C-alpha atoms as a printed R data frame, in Angstrom:
    type eleno elety resid chain resno       x       y      z
1   ATOM     1    CA   UNK     A     1   0.000   0.000  0.000
2   ATOM     2    CA   UNK     A     2   3.026   2.261 -0.139
3   ATOM     3    CA   UNK     A     3   4.232   4.408 -3.018
4   ATOM     4    CA   UNK     A     4   7.656   3.374 -4.295
5   ATOM     5    CA   UNK     A     5   8.839   6.877 -3.335
6   ATOM     6    CA   UNK     A     6   8.446   5.885  0.333
7   ATOM     7    CA   UNK     A     7  11.184   3.706  1.833
8   ATOM     8    CA   UNK     A     8   8.899   1.184  3.527
9   ATOM     9    CA   UNK     A     9   7.813   0.020  0.068
10  ATOM    10    CA   UNK     A    10  11.172  -1.805 -0.130
11  ATOM    11    CA   UNK     A    11  10.032  -4.247  2.531
12  ATOM    12    CA   UNK     A    12   6.546  -4.592  1.066
13  ATOM    13    CA   UNK     A    13   7.831  -5.404 -2.411
14  ATOM    14    CA   UNK     A    14  10.832  -7.617 -1.726
15  ATOM    15    CA   UNK     A    15  10.187  -9.403  1.574
16  ATOM    16    CA   UNK     A    16   7.277 -11.490  0.230
17  ATOM    17    CA   UNK     A    17   9.180 -12.329 -2.952
18  ATOM    18    CA   UNK     A    18  12.310 -13.602 -1.186
19  ATOM    19    CA   UNK     A    19  10.258 -15.706  1.241
20  ATOM    20    CA   UNK     A    20   7.934 -17.337 -1.286
21  ATOM    21    CA   UNK     A    21   5.007 -15.027 -0.638
22  ATOM    22    CA   UNK     A    22   2.756 -12.924 -2.844
23  ATOM    23    CA   UNK     A    23   2.593  -9.144 -3.160
24  ATOM    24    CA   UNK     A    24  -0.926  -7.708 -3.314
25  ATOM    25    CA   UNK     A    25  -0.996  -4.344 -5.078
26  ATOM    26    CA   UNK     A    26  -3.364  -1.726 -3.678
27  ATOM    27    CA   UNK     A    27  -4.215   1.322 -5.777
28  ATOM    28    CA   UNK     A    28  -3.830   4.840 -4.414
29  ATOM    29    CA   UNK     A    29  -7.576   5.353 -4.792
30  ATOM    30    CA   UNK     A    30  -8.357   2.269 -2.703
31  ATOM    31    CA   UNK     A    31  -5.946   3.366  0.028
32  ATOM    32    CA   UNK     A    32  -7.919   6.562  0.534
33  ATOM    33    CA   UNK     A    33 -11.296   4.803  0.598
34  ATOM    34    CA   UNK     A    34 -11.902   2.890  3.811
35  ATOM    35    CA   UNK     A    35 -14.765   0.827  2.387
36  ATOM    36    CA   UNK     A    36 -12.794  -0.148 -0.719
37  ATOM    37    CA   UNK     A    37  -9.732  -0.986  1.361
38  ATOM    38    CA   UNK     A    38 -11.804  -3.068  3.754
39  ATOM    39    CA   UNK     A    39 -13.264  -4.970  0.796
40  ATOM    40    CA   UNK     A    40  -9.826  -5.599 -0.724
41  ATOM    41    CA   UNK     A    41  -8.545  -7.031  2.554
42  ATOM    42    CA   UNK     A    42 -11.598  -9.272  2.906
43  ATOM    43    CA   UNK     A    43 -11.245 -10.578 -0.655
44  ATOM    44    CA   UNK     A    44  -7.477 -11.174 -0.690
45  ATOM    45    CA   UNK     A    45  -6.954 -12.246  2.952
46  ATOM    46    CA   UNK     A    46  -3.328 -11.090  3.335
47  ATOM    47    CA   UNK     A    47  -1.125 -12.443  6.121
48  ATOM    48    CA   UNK     A    48   0.687  -9.151  6.772
49  ATOM    49    CA   UNK     A    49  -0.201  -5.529  6.068
50  ATOM    50    CA   UNK     A    50   2.046  -2.550  6.671
51  ATOM    51    CA   UNK     A    51   0.688   1.005  6.813
52  ATOM    52    CA   UNK     A    52   0.863   4.339  8.592
53  ATOM    53    CA   UNK     A    53  -1.450   5.213 11.503
54  ATOM    54    CA   UNK     A    54  -3.421   7.442  9.124
55  ATOM    55    CA   UNK     A    55  -4.332   4.460  6.929
56  ATOM    56    CA   UNK     A    56  -5.259   2.271  9.891
57  ATOM    57    CA   UNK     A    57  -7.486   5.076 11.171
58  ATOM    58    CA   UNK     A    58  -9.315   5.160  7.827
59  ATOM    59    CA   UNK     A    59  -9.993   1.429  8.178
60  ATOM    60    CA   UNK     A    60 -11.248   1.754 11.746
61  ATOM    61    CA   UNK     A    61 -13.569   4.586 10.705
62  ATOM    62    CA   UNK     A    62 -15.021   2.341  7.982
63  ATOM    63    CA   UNK     A    63 -16.122  -0.178 10.657
64  ATOM    64    CA   UNK     A    64 -13.453  -2.728  9.737
65  ATOM    65    CA   UNK     A    65 -13.914  -5.729 12.046
66  ATOM    66    CA   UNK     A    66 -10.368  -6.996 11.563
67  ATOM    67    CA   UNK     A    67  -8.972 -10.468 10.945
68  ATOM    68    CA   UNK     A    68  -7.754 -12.809 13.725
69  ATOM    69    CA   UNK     A    69  -5.113 -14.257 11.375
70  ATOM    70    CA   UNK     A    70  -3.674 -10.913 10.268
71  ATOM    71    CA   UNK     A    71  -0.374  -9.408 11.440
72  ATOM    72    CA   UNK     A    72  -0.116  -5.667 10.979
73  ATOM    73    CA   UNK     A    73   2.851  -3.309 11.075
74  ATOM    74    CA   UNK     A    74   2.296   0.329 11.942
75  ATOM    75    CA   UNK     A    75   4.960   2.970 11.385
76  ATOM    76    CA   UNK     A    76   5.938   6.189  9.671
77  ATOM    77    CA   UNK     A    77   4.607   8.357 12.500
78  ATOM    78    CA   UNK     A    78   3.710   7.922 16.194
79  ATOM    79    CA   UNK     A    79   1.069   5.304 16.990
80  ATOM    80    CA   UNK     A    80  -1.711   6.911 19.092
81  ATOM    81    CA   UNK     A    81  -2.866   5.017 22.175
82  ATOM    82    CA   UNK     A    82  -6.502   5.065 21.053
83  ATOM    83    CA   UNK     A    83  -5.633   3.609 17.655
84  ATOM    84    CA   UNK     A    84  -3.453   0.889 19.174
85  ATOM    85    CA   UNK     A    85  -6.261  -0.095 21.536
86  ATOM    86    CA   UNK     A    86  -8.693  -0.225 18.614
87  ATOM    87    CA   UNK     A    87  -6.403  -2.373 16.486
88  ATOM    88    CA   UNK     A    88  -5.079  -4.902 19.009
89  ATOM    89    CA   UNK     A    89  -8.315  -6.886 19.534
90  ATOM    90    CA   UNK     A    90  -9.017  -6.999 15.792
91  ATOM    91    CA   UNK     A    91  -5.829  -8.723 14.628
92  ATOM    92    CA   UNK     A    92  -3.421 -11.536 15.427
93  ATOM    93    CA   UNK     A    93  -0.457  -9.235 16.065
94  ATOM    94    CA   UNK     A    94   0.142  -5.484 16.074
95  ATOM    95    CA   UNK     A    95   3.710  -4.175 15.790
96  ATOM    96    CA   UNK     A    96   4.818  -0.593 16.344
97  ATOM    97    CA   UNK     A    97   7.715   0.040 13.954
98  ATOM    98    CA   UNK     A    98  10.353   2.763 13.884
99  ATOM    99    CA   UNK     A    99  13.082   3.635 11.433
100 ATOM   100    CA   UNK     A   100  14.239   6.575  9.328
101 ATOM   101    CA   UNK     A   101  14.909   6.172  5.614
102 ATOM   102    CA   UNK     A   102  18.643   6.550  6.223
103 ATOM   103    CA   UNK     A   103  18.642   3.287  8.179
104 ATOM   104    CA   UNK     A   104  16.824   1.388  5.423
105 ATOM   105    CA   UNK     A   105  13.262   1.064  6.620
106 ATOM   106    CA   UNK     A   106  12.800  -0.357 10.125
107 ATOM   107    CA   UNK     A   107  15.410  -0.518 12.864
108 ATOM   108    CA   UNK     A   108  13.353  -1.063 16.042
109 ATOM   109    CA   UNK     A   109  10.099  -2.902 16.705
110 ATOM   110    CA   UNK     A   110   7.635  -3.445 19.538
111 ATOM   111    CA   UNK     A   111   4.744  -5.892 19.634
112 ATOM   112    CA   UNK     A   112   1.703  -4.256 21.208
113 ATOM   113    CA   UNK     A   113  -0.227  -6.534 23.553
114 ATOM   114    CA   UNK     A   114  -3.147  -5.731 25.808
115 ATOM   115    CA   UNK     A   115  -4.755  -2.356 26.398
116 ATOM   116    CA   UNK     A   116  -2.411   0.615 26.577
117 ATOM   117    CA   UNK     A   117  -2.750   3.506 29.005
118 ATOM   118    CA   UNK     A   118   0.281   5.425 27.721
119 ATOM   119    CA   UNK     A   119   1.996   5.818 24.332
120 ATOM   120    CA   UNK     A   120   3.760   2.641 23.194
121 ATOM   121    CA   UNK     A   121   7.522   2.375 23.071
122 ATOM   122    CA   UNK     A   122   9.300   1.718 19.787
123 ATOM   123    CA   UNK     A   123  10.818  -1.386 21.334
124 ATOM   124    CA   UNK     A   124  14.368  -2.581 20.843
125 ATOM   125    CA   UNK     A   125  16.746  -2.692 17.856
126 ATOM   126    CA   UNK     A   126  16.111  -5.467 15.360
127 ATOM   127    CA   UNK     A   127  18.835  -7.891 14.283
128 ATOM   128    CA   UNK     A   128  22.103  -6.333 13.033
129 ATOM   129    CA   UNK     A   129  21.027  -2.911 14.310
130 ATOM   130    CA   UNK     A   130  22.358  -0.829 17.182
131 ATOM   131    CA   UNK     A   131  20.667   2.056 18.959
132 ATOM   132    CA   UNK     A   132  22.419   4.536 21.219
133 ATOM   133    CA   UNK     A   133  20.909   7.342 23.277
134 ATOM   134    CA   UNK     A   134  23.667   9.897 23.639
135 ATOM   135    CA   UNK     A   135  24.222  13.227 25.333
136 ATOM   136    CA   UNK     A   136  23.882  15.877 22.635
137 ATOM   137    CA   UNK     A   137  27.055  17.684 23.714
138 ATOM   138    CA   UNK     A   138  29.456  14.872 24.631
139 ATOM   139    CA   UNK     A   139  28.019  12.089 22.416
140 ATOM   140    CA   UNK     A   140  28.398   9.714 25.349
141 ATOM   141    CA   UNK     A   141  25.662   7.313 26.506
142 ATOM   142    CA   UNK     A   142  23.185   8.801 28.952
143 ATOM   143    CA   UNK     A   143  21.946   6.997 32.046
144 ATOM   144    CA   UNK     A   144  18.825   4.805 31.698
145 ATOM   145    CA   UNK     A   145  15.736   6.979 31.940
146 ATOM   146    CA   UNK     A   146  17.576  10.146 30.935
147 ATOM   147    CA   UNK     A   147  16.693  11.827 27.656
148 ATOM   148    CA   UNK     A   148  19.243  12.150 24.874
149 ATOM   149    CA   UNK     A   149  19.487  11.993 21.106
150 ATOM   150    CA   UNK     A   150  18.921   8.685 19.324
151 ATOM   151    CA   UNK     A   151  21.758   7.459 17.091
152 ATOM   152    CA   UNK     A   152  21.433   4.349 14.937
153 ATOM   153    CA   UNK     A   153  24.055   1.991 13.581
154 ATOM   154    CA   UNK     A   154  24.264  -1.371 11.902
155 ATOM   155    CA   UNK     A   155  24.528  -3.199  8.628
156 ATOM   156    CA   UNK     A   156  21.640  -1.377  6.972
157 ATOM   157    CA   UNK     A   157  22.880   2.186  7.436
158 ATOM   158    CA   UNK     A   158  23.053   4.255  4.276
159 ATOM   159    CA   UNK     A   159  26.426   5.654  3.232
160 ATOM   160    CA   UNK     A   160  25.172   9.220  3.048
161 ATOM   161    CA   UNK     A   161  23.130  11.623  0.943
162 ATOM   162    CA   UNK     A   162  23.646  11.743 -2.805
163 ATOM   163    CA   UNK     A   163  25.900  14.677 -3.735
164 ATOM   164    CA   UNK     A   164  25.394  16.343 -0.345
165 ATOM   165    CA   UNK     A   165  28.733  15.918  1.436
166 ATOM   166    CA   UNK     A   166  28.108  18.590  4.081
167 ATOM   167    CA   UNK     A   167  24.926  17.102  5.508
168 ATOM   168    CA   UNK     A   168  26.351  13.586  5.097
169 ATOM   169    CA   UNK     A   169  29.294  14.536  7.317
170 ATOM   170    CA   UNK     A   170  26.898  16.083  9.825
171 ATOM   171    CA   UNK     A   171  24.461  13.172 10.085
172 ATOM   172    CA   UNK     A   172  26.625  10.086  9.409
173 ATOM   173    CA   UNK     A   173  29.444  10.056 11.928
174 ATOM   174    CA   UNK     A   174  31.992   7.466 13.145
175 ATOM   175    CA   UNK     A   175  30.580   4.923 15.594
176 ATOM   176    CA   UNK     A   176  33.061   4.742 18.504
177 ATOM   177    CA   UNK     A   177  31.122   2.001 20.293
178 ATOM   178    CA   UNK     A   178  31.454  -0.719 17.669
179 ATOM   179    CA   UNK     A   179  34.724  -2.595 17.181
180 ATOM   180    CA   UNK     A   180  33.673  -5.663 15.184
181 ATOM   181    CA   UNK     A   181  33.764  -3.958 11.767
182 ATOM   182    CA   UNK     A   182  36.066  -1.526 10.001
183 ATOM   183    CA   UNK     A   183  35.067   2.155  9.940
184 ATOM   184    CA   UNK     A   184  31.576   1.767 11.439
185 ATOM   185    CA   UNK     A   185  29.203   4.713 11.230
186 ATOM   186    CA   UNK     A   186  26.112   5.750 13.126
187 ATOM   187    CA   UNK     A   187  23.282   7.967 11.977
188 ATOM   188    CA   UNK     A   188  22.038  10.980 13.924
189 ATOM   189    CA   UNK     A   189  18.263  10.487 13.778
190 ATOM   190    CA   UNK     A   190  17.428  13.893 15.232
191 ATOM   191    CA   UNK     A   191  14.924  12.164 17.523
192 ATOM   192    CA   UNK     A   192  15.000  12.603 21.284
193 ATOM   193    CA   UNK     A   193  14.570   9.399 23.256
194 ATOM   194    CA   UNK     A   194  15.189   7.578 26.512
195 ATOM   195    CA   UNK     A   195  15.348   3.981 27.696
196 ATOM   196    CA   UNK     A   196  12.615   2.801 30.063
197 ATOM   197    CA   UNK     A   197  13.177   0.356 32.914
198 ATOM   198    CA   UNK     A   198  12.732  -2.595 30.523
199 ATOM   199    CA   UNK     A   199  15.411  -1.341 28.139
200 ATOM   200    CA   UNK     A   200  12.893  -0.312 25.493
201 ATOM   201    CA   UNK     A   201  13.118   3.008 23.673
202 ATOM   202    CA   UNK     A   202  10.625   5.791 24.285
203 ATOM   203    CA   UNK     A   203  10.512   8.526 21.644
204 ATOM   204    CA   UNK     A   204  10.350  12.013 23.166
205 ATOM   205    CA   UNK     A   205   9.961  14.211 20.098
206 ATOM   206    CA   UNK     A   206  12.487  15.981 17.922
207 ATOM   207    CA   UNK     A   207  15.677  17.890 18.627
208 ATOM   208    CA   UNK     A   208  14.718  20.203 15.736
209 ATOM   209    CA   UNK     A   209  11.491  21.484 14.157
210 ATOM   210    CA   UNK     A   210  10.843  18.570 11.823
211 ATOM   211    CA   UNK     A   211   7.326  17.107 11.894
212 ATOM   212    CA   UNK     A   212   5.730  14.118 10.189
213 ATOM   213    CA   UNK     A   213   2.378  14.087  8.422
214 ATOM   214    CA   UNK     A   214   1.163  10.771  6.980
215 ATOM   215    CA   UNK     A   215   4.724   9.492  7.210
216 ATOM   216    CA   UNK     A   216   6.241  12.384  5.260
217 ATOM   217    CA   UNK     A   217   8.947  14.535  6.848
218 ATOM   218    CA   UNK     A   218   8.285  18.262  6.815
219 ATOM   219    CA   UNK     A   219  10.885  20.826  7.860
220 ATOM   220    CA   UNK     A   220   9.072  23.814  9.354
221 ATOM   221    CA   UNK     A   221  10.378  27.239  8.379
């Protein structure tokens, strides 16, 4: 259900194909029509659907009853508590996903279970991914529970921005905490975060004025 201009389409297109699955193509018109989208899901019976909170809200508003065999991934923007509580009883599994484009789609994940009373965490790093919460001045790890800036490392990190060396040098910096590979880098996400008592990551907003609308980044003037 994602335009190929949006990074999460990479997972939607290639993951099913490399695991013997089938990709179901949803038109842009259907995505915006809750009734049509609900009908498509009922007719095709997918195992996994990935979408932004905005799309899941459209489905809920169309009186979608859900599917007890369906796993859904929600990402691209914060998952509201009310939406999570509406989705959880309707599906087999609900996952809250996090990851900027520069770290190649998702880099942390959290399965949502039970009724939430506070915003969900974004979980822990997925395989081959590292997540650091660092002091913005010293770039040293902060104590658990203390807020800092979220930096991301791992095998899936991009190498930088095309023909933009200045911002590449600013955002992709050497990773001093990893010694198992040569010249590791970590990406400055610009997100503020902290670890909770369970070691999961809580997003605390932005260190700048960037906002997200329907998964799209917008830099406010």
